[in-house]
PDB file of N, CA and C in Angstrom:
ATOM      1  N   MET J   1     155.506 -18.499 -31.316  1.00  0.00           N
ATOM      2  CA  MET J   1     155.007 -19.671 -31.315  1.00  0.00           C
ATOM      3  C   MET J   1     155.071 -20.646 -32.352  1.00  0.00           C
ATOM      4  N   PRO J   2     155.112 -19.833 -33.680  1.00  0.00           N
ATOM      5  CA  PRO J   2     155.316 -21.150 -34.413  1.00  0.00           C
ATOM      6  C   PRO J   2     156.531 -21.827 -34.297  1.00  0.00           C
ATOM      7  N   ARG J   3     157.684 -21.480 -33.815  1.00  0.00           N
ATOM      8  CA  ARG J   3     158.634 -22.234 -34.261  1.00  0.00           C
ATOM      9  C   ARG J   3     158.896 -23.028 -33.043  1.00  0.00           C
ATOM     10  N   VAL J   4     158.080 -22.909 -31.979  1.00  0.00           N
ATOM     11  CA  VAL J   4     157.585 -24.201 -30.891  1.00  0.00           C
ATOM     12  C   VAL J   4     157.177 -25.214 -31.366  1.00  0.00           C
ATOM     13  N   SER J   5     156.125 -24.932 -32.236  1.00  0.00           N
ATOM     14  CA  SER J   5     155.369 -25.861 -33.034  1.00  0.00           C
ATOM     15  C   SER J   5     156.077 -26.416 -34.104  1.00  0.00           C
ATOM     16  N   HIS J   6     156.950 -25.986 -35.053  1.00  0.00           N
ATOM     17  CA  HIS J   6     157.670 -26.581 -35.807  1.00  0.00           C
ATOM     18  C   HIS J   6     158.517 -27.639 -35.323  1.00  0.00           C
ATOM     19  N   PHE J   7     159.560 -27.214 -33.727  1.00  0.00           N
ATOM     20  CA  PHE J   7     160.295 -27.845 -33.443  1.00  0.00           C
ATOM     21  C   PHE J   7     159.505 -28.943 -32.729  1.00  0.00           C
ATOM     22  N   ALA J   8     158.351 -28.549 -32.173  1.00  0.00           N
ATOM     23  CA  ALA J   8     157.719 -29.881 -31.779  1.00  0.00           C
ATOM     24  C   ALA J   8     157.239 -30.964 -32.956  1.00  0.00           C
ATOM     25  N   THR J   9     156.785 -30.341 -33.803  1.00  0.00           N
ATOM     26  CA  THR J   9     156.409 -31.426 -35.160  1.00  0.00           C
ATOM     27  C   THR J   9     157.606 -32.547 -35.434  1.00  0.00           C
ATOM     28  N   LEU J  10     158.860 -31.378 -35.508  1.00  0.00           N
ATOM     29  CA  LEU J  10     159.982 -31.990 -35.941  1.00  0.00           C
ATOM     30  C   LEU J  10     160.531 -33.188 -34.882  1.00  0.00           C
ATOM     31  N   LEU J  11     160.310 -32.993 -33.651  1.00  0.00           N
ATOM     32  CA  LEU J  11     160.703 -33.786 -32.674  1.00  0.00           C
ATOM     33  C   LEU J  11     159.896 -35.058 -32.787  1.00  0.00           C
ATOM     34  N   ILE J  12     158.505 -34.948 -32.818  1.00  0.00           N
ATOM     35  CA  ILE J  12     157.610 -36.326 -33.038  1.00  0.00           C
ATOM     36  C   ILE J  12     157.819 -37.025 -34.472  1.00  0.00           C
ATOM     37  N   ALA J  13     157.910 -36.143 -35.254  1.00  0.00           N
ATOM     38  CA  ALA J  13     158.512 -37.053 -36.675  1.00  0.00           C
ATOM     39  C   ALA J  13     159.850 -38.086 -36.619  1.00  0.00           C
ATOM     40  N   VAL J  14     160.609 -37.369 -35.854  1.00  0.00           N
ATOM     41  CA  VAL J  14     162.124 -37.978 -35.638  1.00  0.00           C
ATOM     42  C   VAL J  14     161.861 -39.118 -34.777  1.00  0.00           C
ATOM     43  N   THR J  15     161.106 -38.931 -33.333  1.00  0.00           N
ATOM     44  CA  THR J  15     160.796 -40.188 -32.295  1.00  0.00           C
ATOM     45  C   THR J  15     160.054 -40.942 -32.946  1.00  0.00           C
ATOM     46  N   ALA J  16     159.079 -40.700 -33.870  1.00  0.00           N
ATOM     47  CA  ALA J  16     158.017 -41.761 -34.497  1.00  0.00           C
ATOM     48  C   ALA J  16     158.717 -42.415 -35.654  1.00  0.00           C
ATOM     49  N   SER J  17     159.556 -42.214 -36.297  1.00  0.00           N
ATOM     50  CA  SER J  17     160.536 -42.638 -37.315  1.00  0.00           C
ATOM     51  C   SER J  17     161.660 -43.789 -36.643  1.00  0.00           C
ATOM     52  N   ALA J  18     161.852 -43.266 -35.610  1.00  0.00           N
ATOM     53  CA  ALA J  18     163.043 -44.038 -34.557  1.00  0.00           C
ATOM     54  C   ALA J  18     162.218 -45.212 -34.102  1.00  0.00           C
ATOM     55  N   TRP J  19     161.113 -45.377 -33.528  1.00  0.00           N
ATOM     56  CA  TRP J  19     160.231 -46.371 -32.960  1.00  0.00           C
ATOM     57  C   TRP J  19     159.703 -47.045 -34.380  1.00  0.00           C
ATOM     58  N   ALA J  20     159.673 -46.856 -35.420  1.00  0.00           N
ATOM     59  CA  ALA J  20     158.881 -47.287 -36.431  1.00  0.00           C
ATOM     60  C   ALA J  20     160.030 -48.575 -36.978  1.00  0.00           C
ATOM     61  N   GLN J  21     161.010 -48.321 -36.914  1.00  0.00           N
ATOM     62  CA  GLN J  21     161.944 -49.234 -37.471  1.00  0.00           C
ATOM     63  C   GLN J  21     162.325 -50.754 -36.625  1.00  0.00           C
ATOM     64  N   GLN J  22     162.254 -51.778 -37.558  1.00  0.00           N
ATOM     65  CA  GLN J  22     162.425 -52.873 -37.222  1.00  0.00           C
ATOM     66  C   GLN J  22     163.659 -53.232 -37.025  1.00  0.00           C
ATOM     67  N   PRO J  23     164.284 -53.981 -35.810  1.00  0.00           N
ATOM     68  CA  PRO J  23     165.597 -54.261 -35.752  1.00  0.00           C
ATOM     69  C   PRO J  23     165.839 -55.436 -36.862  1.00  0.00           C
ATOM     70  N   PRO J  24     166.822 -55.724 -37.448  1.00  0.00           N
ATOM     71  CA  PRO J  24     166.907 -56.832 -38.325  1.00  0.00           C
ATOM     72  C   PRO J  24     167.232 -58.332 -37.602  1.00  0.00           C
ATOM     73  N   LYS J  25     167.165 -59.279 -38.078  1.00  0.00           N
ATOM     74  CA  LYS J  25     166.929 -60.526 -37.684  1.00  0.00           C
ATOM     75  C   LYS J  25     168.143 -60.975 -37.016  1.00  0.00           C
ATOM     76  N   LEU J  26     168.627 -60.859 -35.585  1.00  0.00           N
ATOM     77  CA  LEU J  26     169.683 -60.957 -35.156  1.00  0.00           C
ATOM     78  C   LEU J  26     170.072 -62.203 -34.740  1.00  0.00           C
ATOM     79  N   GLU J  27     171.101 -62.853 -35.211  1.00  0.00           N
ATOM     80  CA  GLU J  27     171.704 -64.345 -35.059  1.00  0.00           C
ATOM     81  C   GLU J  27     172.642 -64.415 -33.563  1.00  0.00           C
ATOM     82  N   PRO J  28     172.498 -65.442 -32.759  1.00  0.00           N
ATOM     83  CA  PRO J  28     173.455 -65.750 -31.519  1.00  0.00           C
ATOM     84  C   PRO J  28     174.785 -65.388 -31.792  1.00  0.00           C
ATOM     85  N   LEU J  29     175.464 -64.934 -31.003  1.00  0.00           N
ATOM     86  CA  LEU J  29     176.906 -64.988 -31.075  1.00  0.00           C
ATOM     87  C   LEU J  29     177.734 -66.228 -30.910  1.00  0.00           C
ATOM     88  N   PRO J  30     178.819 -66.907 -31.715  1.00  0.00           N
ATOM     89  CA  PRO J  30     179.128 -68.130 -31.496  1.00  0.00           C
ATOM     90  C   PRO J  30     179.836 -68.059 -30.112  1.00  0.00           C
ATOM     91  N   GLU J  31     180.263 -69.046 -29.541  1.00  0.00           N
ATOM     92  CA  GLU J  31     181.019 -69.219 -28.240  1.00  0.00           C
ATOM     93  C   GLU J  31     182.238 -68.893 -28.662  1.00  0.00           C
ATOM     94  N   PRO J  32     182.996 -68.040 -27.864  1.00  0.00           N
ATOM     95  CA  PRO J  32     184.508 -67.497 -28.042  1.00  0.00           C
ATOM     96  C   PRO J  32     185.407 -69.010 -27.785  1.00  0.00           C
ATOM     97  N   PRO J  33     186.160 -68.741 -28.834  1.00  0.00           N
ATOM     98  CA  PRO J  33     187.188 -69.985 -28.685  1.00  0.00           C
ATOM     99  C   PRO J  33     187.988 -70.141 -27.250  1.00  0.00           C
ATOM    100  N   PRO J  34     188.346 -71.378 -26.869  1.00  0.00           N
ATOM    101  CA  PRO J  34     189.290 -71.300 -25.717  1.00  0.00           C
ATOM    102  C   PRO J  34     190.539 -70.797 -25.823  1.00  0.00           C
ATOM    103  N   PRO J  35     191.187 -70.341 -24.556  1.00  0.00           N
ATOM    104  CA  PRO J  35     192.336 -69.807 -24.708  1.00  0.00           C
ATOM    105  C   PRO J  35     193.801 -70.475 -25.104  1.00  0.00           C
ATOM    106  N   PRO J  36     194.570 -69.768 -25.734  1.00  0.00           N
ATOM    107  CA  PRO J  36     195.815 -70.493 -26.413  1.00  0.00           C
ATOM    108  C   PRO J  36     196.494 -71.487 -25.202  1.00  0.00           C
ATOM    109  N   PRO J  37     197.263 -72.576 -25.229  1.00  0.00           N
ATOM    110  CA  PRO J  37     197.859 -73.285 -24.284  1.00  0.00           C
ATOM    111  C   PRO J  37     198.547 -72.266 -23.602  1.00  0.00           C
ATOM    112  N   GLY J  38     199.042 -72.230 -22.383  1.00  0.00           N
ATOM    113  CA  GLY J  38     200.397 -71.601 -21.915  1.00  0.00           C
ATOM    114  C   GLY J  38     199.521 -70.445 -21.150  1.00  0.00           C
ATOM    115  N   MET J  39     198.279 -70.035 -21.380  1.00  0.00           N
ATOM    116  CA  MET J  39     197.583 -68.764 -20.741  1.00  0.00           C
ATOM    117  C   MET J  39     196.787 -69.175 -19.522  1.00  0.00           C
ATOM    118  N   GLU J  40     197.158 -69.811 -19.018  1.00  0.00           N
ATOM    119  CA  GLU J  40     196.128 -70.098 -17.772  1.00  0.00           C
ATOM    120  C   GLU J  40     196.166 -69.015 -16.723  1.00  0.00           C
ATOM    121  N   LEU J  41     194.947 -68.695 -15.886  1.00  0.00           N
ATOM    122  CA  LEU J  41     195.073 -67.787 -14.978  1.00  0.00           C
ATOM    123  C   LEU J  41     196.392 -67.783 -13.886  1.00  0.00           C
ATOM    124  N   ASP J  42     196.753 -66.695 -13.904  1.00  0.00           N
ATOM    125  CA  ASP J  42     198.002 -67.162 -12.581  1.00  0.00           C
ATOM    126  C   ASP J  42     197.023 -66.593 -11.488  1.00  0.00           C
ATOM    127  N   GLN J  43     197.136 -67.717 -10.525  1.00  0.00           N
ATOM    128  CA  GLN J  43     196.711 -67.254  -9.008  1.00  0.00           C
ATOM    129  C   GLN J  43     197.411 -66.566  -8.153  1.00  0.00           C
ATOM    130  N   GLU J  44     198.579 -66.364  -8.660  1.00  0.00           N
ATOM    131  CA  GLU J  44     199.449 -65.158  -7.388  1.00  0.00           C
ATOM    132  C   GLU J  44     199.381 -63.925  -7.820  1.00  0.00           C
ATOM    133  N   GLN J  45     199.005 -63.481  -8.899  1.00  0.00           N
ATOM    134  CA  GLN J  45     198.435 -62.204  -9.420  1.00  0.00           C
ATOM    135  C   GLN J  45     197.081 -61.956  -8.770  1.00  0.00           C
ATOM    136  N   GLU J  46     196.188 -62.786  -8.713  1.00  0.00           N
ATOM    137  CA  GLU J  46     194.761 -62.580  -8.084  1.00  0.00           C
ATOM    138  C   GLU J  46     195.049 -61.766  -6.672  1.00  0.00           C
ATOM    139  N   PRO J  47     194.468 -60.826  -6.220  1.00  0.00           N
ATOM    140  CA  PRO J  47     194.668 -60.484  -4.800  1.00  0.00           C
ATOM    141  C   PRO J  47     194.030 -61.510  -3.848  1.00  0.00           C
ATOM    142  N   GLN J  48     194.611 -61.434  -2.700  1.00  0.00           N
ATOM    143  CA  GLN J  48     194.112 -62.500  -1.714  1.00  0.00           C
ATOM    144  C   GLN J  48     193.260 -61.329  -0.738  1.00  0.00           C
ATOM    145  N   VAL J  49     191.967 -61.513  -0.256  1.00  0.00           N
ATOM    146  CA  VAL J  49     191.137 -60.754   0.429  1.00  0.00           C
ATOM    147  C   VAL J  49     190.843 -61.904   1.722  1.00  0.00           C
ATOM    148  N   THR J  50     191.370 -60.947   2.826  1.00  0.00           N
ATOM    149  CA  THR J  50     190.972 -61.290   3.912  1.00  0.00           C
ATOM    150  C   THR J  50     189.984 -60.288   4.584  1.00  0.00           C
ATOM    151  N   ILE J  51     188.820 -61.008   5.290  1.00  0.00           N
ATOM    152  CA  ILE J  51     187.699 -60.369   5.728  1.00  0.00           C
ATOM    153  C   ILE J  51     187.807 -60.481   7.508  1.00  0.00           C
ATOM    154  N   VAL J  52     188.246 -59.419   8.370  1.00  0.00           N
ATOM    155  CA  VAL J  52     188.226 -59.626   9.914  1.00  0.00           C
ATOM    156  C   VAL J  52     187.219 -58.439  10.279  1.00  0.00           C
ATOM    157  N   LYS J  53     186.602 -58.839  11.461  1.00  0.00           N
ATOM    158  CA  LYS J  53     185.667 -58.253  12.151  1.00  0.00           C
ATOM    159  C   LYS J  53     186.519 -57.637  13.425  1.00  0.00           C
ATOM    160  N   LYS J  54     186.707 -56.178  13.532  1.00  0.00           N
ATOM    161  CA  LYS J  54     187.423 -55.738  14.210  1.00  0.00           C
ATOM    162  C   LYS J  54     186.751 -54.608  15.192  1.00  0.00           C
ATOM    163  N   GLY J  55     186.211 -55.021  16.321  1.00  0.00           N
ATOM    164  CA  GLY J  55     185.046 -53.957  17.088  1.00  0.00           C
ATOM    165  C   GLY J  55     183.878 -54.325  16.398  1.00  0.00           C
ATOM    166  N   GLU J  56     183.290 -53.194  16.067  1.00  0.00           N
ATOM    167  CA  GLU J  56     182.299 -53.022  15.014  1.00  0.00           C
ATOM    168  C   GLU J  56     182.781 -52.761  13.819  1.00  0.00           C
ATOM    169  N   ASP J  57     183.983 -52.785  13.662  1.00  0.00           N
ATOM    170  CA  ASP J  57     184.245 -52.208  12.234  1.00  0.00           C
ATOM    171  C   ASP J  57     184.512 -53.425  11.258  1.00  0.00           C
ATOM    172  N   THR J  58     184.095 -53.147   9.819  1.00  0.00           N
ATOM    173  CA  THR J  58     184.710 -54.386   9.310  1.00  0.00           C
ATOM    174  C   THR J  58     185.962 -54.286   8.300  1.00  0.00           C
ATOM    175  N   VAL J  59     187.048 -55.315   8.474  1.00  0.00           N
ATOM    176  CA  VAL J  59     188.255 -54.529   8.117  1.00  0.00           C
ATOM    177  C   VAL J  59     188.597 -55.842   6.681  1.00  0.00           C
ATOM    178  N   GLU J  60     188.710 -55.291   5.455  1.00  0.00           N
ATOM    179  CA  GLU J  60     189.031 -56.116   4.564  1.00  0.00           C
ATOM    180  C   GLU J  60     190.757 -56.026   3.961  1.00  0.00           C
ATOM    181  N   GLU J  61     191.469 -56.976   4.282  1.00  0.00           N
ATOM    182  CA  GLU J  61     193.062 -56.988   3.909  1.00  0.00           C
ATOM    183  C   GLU J  61     193.268 -57.267   2.324  1.00  0.00           C
ATOM    184  N   TYR J  62     193.974 -56.794   1.541  1.00  0.00           N
ATOM    185  CA  TYR J  62     194.374 -57.120   0.365  1.00  0.00           C
ATOM    186  C   TYR J  62     195.477 -57.298   0.041  1.00  0.00           C
ATOM    187  N   ARG J  63     196.073 -58.618  -0.369  1.00  0.00           N
ATOM    188  CA  ARG J  63     197.440 -58.722  -0.732  1.00  0.00           C
ATOM    189  C   ARG J  63     197.712 -59.639  -1.875  1.00  0.00           C
ATOM    190  N   VAL J  64     198.826 -59.098  -2.393  1.00  0.00           N
ATOM    191  CA  VAL J  64     198.986 -59.914  -3.770  1.00  0.00           C
ATOM    192  C   VAL J  64     200.849 -60.279  -3.304  1.00  0.00           C
ATOM    193  N   ASN J  65     200.991 -61.545  -3.929  1.00  0.00           N
ATOM    194  CA  ASN J  65     202.356 -62.624  -3.443  1.00  0.00           C
ATOM    195  C   ASN J  65     202.437 -62.287  -1.933  1.00  0.00           C
ATOM    196  N   GLY J  66     201.465 -62.394  -0.828  1.00  0.00           N
ATOM    197  CA  GLY J  66     201.696 -62.215   0.628  1.00  0.00           C
ATOM    198  C   GLY J  66     202.227 -60.642   0.843  1.00  0.00           C
ATOM    199  N   GLN J  67     202.105 -59.715   0.007  1.00  0.00           N
ATOM    200  CA  GLN J  67     202.296 -58.464   0.530  1.00  0.00           C
ATOM    201  C   GLN J  67     201.074 -57.838   0.895  1.00  0.00           C
ATOM    202  N   LEU J  68     200.633 -57.195   2.099  1.00  0.00           N
ATOM    203  CA  LEU J  68     199.518 -56.395   2.057  1.00  0.00           C
ATOM    204  C   LEU J  68     199.985 -54.703   1.148  1.00  0.00           C
ATOM    205  N   TYR J  69     198.766 -54.638   0.599  1.00  0.00           N
ATOM    206  CA  TYR J  69     198.766 -53.467  -0.201  1.00  0.00           C
ATOM    207  C   TYR J  69     198.021 -52.485   0.221  1.00  0.00           C
ATOM    208  N   MET J  70     196.682 -52.909   0.558  1.00  0.00           N
ATOM    209  CA  MET J  70     194.910 -52.079   0.778  1.00  0.00           C
ATOM    210  C   MET J  70     194.799 -52.375   2.002  1.00  0.00           C
ATOM    211  N   ILE J  71     193.986 -51.743   2.597  1.00  0.00           N
ATOM    212  CA  ILE J  71     192.886 -51.730   3.596  1.00  0.00           C
ATOM    213  C   ILE J  71     191.690 -51.263   3.789  1.00  0.00           C
ATOM    214  N   LYS J  72     190.744 -51.907   3.491  1.00  0.00           N
ATOM    215  CA  LYS J  72     189.224 -51.241   3.442  1.00  0.00           C
ATOM    216  C   LYS J  72     188.778 -51.522   4.885  1.00  0.00           C
ATOM    217  N   VAL J  73     188.867 -50.167   5.329  1.00  0.00           N
ATOM    218  CA  VAL J  73     187.895 -50.266   6.808  1.00  0.00           C
ATOM    219  C   VAL J  73     186.370 -49.601   6.566  1.00  0.00           C
ATOM    220  N   THR J  74     185.440 -50.510   6.940  1.00  0.00           N
ATOM    221  CA  THR J  74     184.180 -50.062   6.890  1.00  0.00           C
ATOM    222  C   THR J  74     183.453 -50.122   8.393  1.00  0.00           C
ATOM    223  N   PRO J  75     183.242 -48.620   8.749  1.00  0.00           N
ATOM    224  CA  PRO J  75     183.015 -48.630   9.909  1.00  0.00           C
ATOM    225  C   PRO J  75     181.097 -48.711   9.971  1.00  0.00           C
ATOM    226  N   PRO J  76     180.465 -48.965  10.822  1.00  0.00           N
ATOM    227  CA  PRO J  76     179.047 -49.249  11.031  1.00  0.00           C
ATOM    228  C   PRO J  76     178.244 -48.449  10.634  1.00  0.00           C
ATOM    229  N   ASN J  77     178.684 -46.818  11.176  1.00  0.00           N
ATOM    230  CA  ASN J  77     177.942 -45.537  10.717  1.00  0.00           C
ATOM    231  C   ASN J  77     179.222 -44.923   9.874  1.00  0.00           C
ATOM    232  N   GLY J  78     178.972 -44.547   8.845  1.00  0.00           N
ATOM    233  CA  GLY J  78     179.778 -43.652   7.817  1.00  0.00           C
ATOM    234  C   GLY J  78     180.397 -44.447   6.854  1.00  0.00           C
ATOM    235  N   PRO J  79     181.066 -43.390   5.820  1.00  0.00           N
ATOM    236  CA  PRO J  79     181.408 -44.467   4.786  1.00  0.00           C
ATOM    237  C   PRO J  79     182.920 -45.125   4.754  1.00  0.00           C
ATOM    238  N   SER J  80     182.985 -46.103   3.934  1.00  0.00           N
ATOM    239  CA  SER J  80     184.084 -46.772   4.101  1.00  0.00           C
ATOM    240  C   SER J  80     185.429 -45.651   3.747  1.00  0.00           C
ATOM    241  N   TYR J  81     186.752 -46.197   4.304  1.00  0.00           N
ATOM    242  CA  TYR J  81     187.630 -45.651   3.744  1.00  0.00           C
ATOM    243  C   TYR J  81     188.900 -46.773   3.628  1.00  0.00           C
ATOM    244  N   TYR J  82     189.479 -46.236   2.685  1.00  0.00           N
ATOM    245  CA  TYR J  82     191.190 -47.021   2.668  1.00  0.00           C
ATOM    246  C   TYR J  82     192.116 -46.616   2.837  1.00  0.00           C
ATOM    247  N   LEU J  83     193.057 -47.831   3.383  1.00  0.00           N
ATOM    248  CA  LEU J  83     194.565 -47.220   3.616  1.00  0.00           C
ATOM    249  C   LEU J  83     195.413 -48.027   2.712  1.00  0.00           C
ATOM    250  N   TYR J  84     195.987 -47.135   1.880  1.00  0.00           N
ATOM    251  CA  TYR J  84     197.406 -47.846   0.998  1.00  0.00           C
ATOM    252  C   TYR J  84     198.667 -47.659   1.523  1.00  0.00           C
ATOM    253  N   ASP J  85     199.379 -48.687   0.929  1.00  0.00           N
ATOM    254  CA  ASP J  85     200.766 -48.593   0.754  1.00  0.00           C
ATOM    255  C   ASP J  85     201.260 -48.249  -0.380  1.00  0.00           C
ATOM    256  N   ASP J  86     201.504 -47.327  -0.709  1.00  0.00           N
ATOM    257  CA  ASP J  86     201.944 -46.661  -1.909  1.00  0.00           C
ATOM    258  C   ASP J  86     203.469 -46.972  -2.559  1.00  0.00           C
ATOM    259  N   VAL J  87     204.196 -47.264  -1.539  1.00  0.00           N
ATOM    260  CA  VAL J  87     205.645 -47.311  -1.793  1.00  0.00           C
ATOM    261  C   VAL J  87     205.841 -48.801  -1.624  1.00  0.00           C
ATOM    262  N   GLY J  88     205.408 -49.505  -0.734  1.00  0.00           N
ATOM    263  CA  GLY J  88     205.619 -50.906  -0.397  1.00  0.00           C
ATOM    264  C   GLY J  88     206.290 -51.027   1.096  1.00  0.00           C
ATOM    265  N   GLN J  89     206.568 -50.112   1.694  1.00  0.00           N
ATOM    266  CA  GLN J  89     207.322 -49.863   3.022  1.00  0.00           C
ATOM    267  C   GLN J  89     206.709 -50.248   4.152  1.00  0.00           C
ATOM    268  N   GLY J  90     205.258 -50.345   4.063  1.00  0.00           N
ATOM    269  CA  GLY J  90     204.169 -50.307   5.630  1.00  0.00           C
ATOM    270  C   GLY J  90     203.723 -49.543   5.897  1.00  0.00           C
ATOM    271  N   ASP J  91     204.137 -48.340   5.568  1.00  0.00           N
ATOM    272  CA  ASP J  91     203.589 -46.841   5.732  1.00  0.00           C
ATOM    273  C   ASP J  91     202.432 -46.663   4.564  1.00  0.00           C
ATOM    274  N   PHE J  92     201.248 -46.625   5.328  1.00  0.00           N
ATOM    275  CA  PHE J  92     199.896 -46.585   4.904  1.00  0.00           C
ATOM    276  C   PHE J  92     199.345 -45.057   5.076  1.00  0.00           C
ATOM    277  N   THR J  93     198.428 -44.734   3.994  1.00  0.00           N
ATOM    278  CA  THR J  93     197.925 -43.514   3.905  1.00  0.00           C
ATOM    279  C   THR J  93     196.458 -43.697   3.820  1.00  0.00           C
ATOM    280  N   ARG J  94     195.835 -42.887   4.364  1.00  0.00           N
ATOM    281  CA  ARG J  94     194.443 -42.742   4.187  1.00  0.00           C
ATOM    282  C   ARG J  94     193.758 -42.154   3.059  1.00  0.00           C
ATOM    283  N   ARG J  95     192.652 -42.641   2.294  1.00  0.00           N
ATOM    284  CA  ARG J  95     192.042 -42.204   1.119  1.00  0.00           C
ATOM    285  C   ARG J  95     190.609 -42.462   1.339  1.00  0.00           C
ATOM    286  N   SER J  96     189.647 -41.726   0.814  1.00  0.00           N
ATOM    287  CA  SER J  96     188.277 -41.744   1.052  1.00  0.00           C
ATOM    288  C   SER J  96     187.903 -42.085  -0.142  1.00  0.00           C
ATOM    289  N   SER J  97     186.517 -42.317  -0.523  1.00  0.00           N
ATOM    290  CA  SER J  97     185.973 -42.471  -1.727  1.00  0.00           C
ATOM    291  C   SER J  97     185.748 -41.185  -2.471  1.00  0.00           C
ATOM    292  N   GLN J  98     185.782 -40.341  -1.711  1.00  0.00           N
ATOM    293  CA  GLN J  98     185.328 -38.693  -2.203  1.00  0.00           C
ATOM    294  C   GLN J  98     187.123 -38.167  -2.984  1.00  0.00           C
ATOM    295  N   ASP J  99     187.660 -38.686  -2.626  1.00  0.00           N
ATOM    296  CA  ASP J  99     189.143 -38.348  -2.902  1.00  0.00           C
ATOM    297  C   ASP J  99     189.345 -38.521  -4.361  1.00  0.00           C
ATOM    298  N   SER J 100     189.827 -37.431  -5.107  1.00  0.00           N
ATOM    299  CA  SER J 100     189.741 -37.336  -6.669  1.00  0.00           C
ATOM    300  C   SER J 100     191.213 -37.346  -7.000  1.00  0.00           C
ATOM    301  N   GLY J 101     192.207 -37.239  -6.428  1.00  0.00           N
ATOM    302  CA  GLY J 101     193.617 -36.711  -6.696  1.00  0.00           C
ATOM    303  C   GLY J 101     193.800 -37.914  -7.447  1.00  0.00           C
ATOM    304  N   LEU J 102     194.986 -37.456  -8.310  1.00  0.00           N
ATOM    305  CA  LEU J 102     195.608 -38.073  -9.438  1.00  0.00           C
ATOM    306  C   LEU J 102     196.711 -39.285  -8.925  1.00  0.00           C
ATOM    307  N   ARG J 103     196.650 -40.428  -9.357  1.00  0.00           N
ATOM    308  CA  ARG J 103     197.494 -41.389  -8.948  1.00  0.00           C
ATOM    309  C   ARG J 103     198.043 -41.869  -9.995  1.00  0.00           C
ATOM    310  N   VAL J 104     199.597 -41.714  -9.833  1.00  0.00           N
ATOM    311  CA  VAL J 104     200.416 -42.304 -11.124  1.00  0.00           C
ATOM    312  C   VAL J 104     200.500 -43.955 -10.924  1.00  0.00           C
ATOM    313  N   PRO J 105     200.333 -45.024 -11.800  1.00  0.00           N
ATOM    314  CA  PRO J 105     200.709 -45.836 -11.527  1.00  0.00           C
ATOM    315  C   PRO J 105     201.969 -46.531 -11.143  1.00  0.00           C
ATOM    316  N   LYS J 106     202.115 -47.608 -10.296  1.00  0.00           N
ATOM    317  CA  LYS J 106     203.390 -47.811  -9.851  1.00  0.00           C
ATOM    318  C   LYS J 106     203.481 -49.362 -10.071  1.00  0.00           C
ATOM    319  N   TRP J 107     203.700 -49.946 -11.294  1.00  0.00           N
ATOM    320  CA  TRP J 107     203.624 -51.199 -11.563  1.00  0.00           C
ATOM    321  C   TRP J 107     204.614 -52.042 -11.245  1.00  0.00           C
ATOM    322  N   VAL J 108     204.973 -52.878 -11.098  1.00  0.00           N
ATOM    323  CA  VAL J 108     206.138 -53.769 -10.095  1.00  0.00           C
ATOM    324  C   VAL J 108     206.690 -54.655 -11.849  1.00  0.00           C
ATOM    325  N   ILE J 109     207.596 -54.152 -12.408  1.00  0.00           N
ATOM    326  CA  ILE J 109     208.002 -54.646 -13.969  1.00  0.00           C
ATOM    327  C   ILE J 109     208.884 -56.088 -13.468  1.00  0.00           C
ATOM    328  N   LYS J 110     209.737 -56.157 -12.571  1.00  0.00           N
ATOM    329  CA  LYS J 110     210.614 -56.956 -12.087  1.00  0.00           C
ATOM    330  C   LYS J 110     211.042 -56.755 -11.135  1.00  0.00           C
ATOM    331  N   ARG J 111     211.280 -57.970 -10.341  1.00  0.00           N
ATOM    332  CA  ARG J 111     211.799 -58.016  -8.610  1.00  0.00           C
ATOM    333  C   ARG J 111     212.914 -58.778  -8.243  1.00  0.00           C
ATOM    334  N   TRP J 112     213.812 -58.939  -8.001  1.00  0.00           N
ATOM    335  CA  TRP J 112     214.840 -59.464  -7.600  1.00  0.00           C
ATOM    336  C   TRP J 112     214.802 -59.839  -6.085  1.00  0.00           C
TER     337      TRP J 112
END
């Protein structure tokens, strides 16, 4: 029993000292500088999302540079699932939000 009371006393002392400390006067951060010239946002790299209603399902198609790479299907009952084109050949594989498999990045460095 004495160990419990010592622990409780120590816990109360630590929490009380943490609450008693007043934060220093904080000043607002300055505005960030604008980006340097030539660093504008490239709209081609942003995915284009098309939302279509097919039957009762909501289908979201994601494209980059006009190429379809992912489809999200949201049924009215049940969780959403995704169809991915891993290779870029038009063959889609299904993945759910509960899939925890390892995915290796496949970035496009250069296209001819």
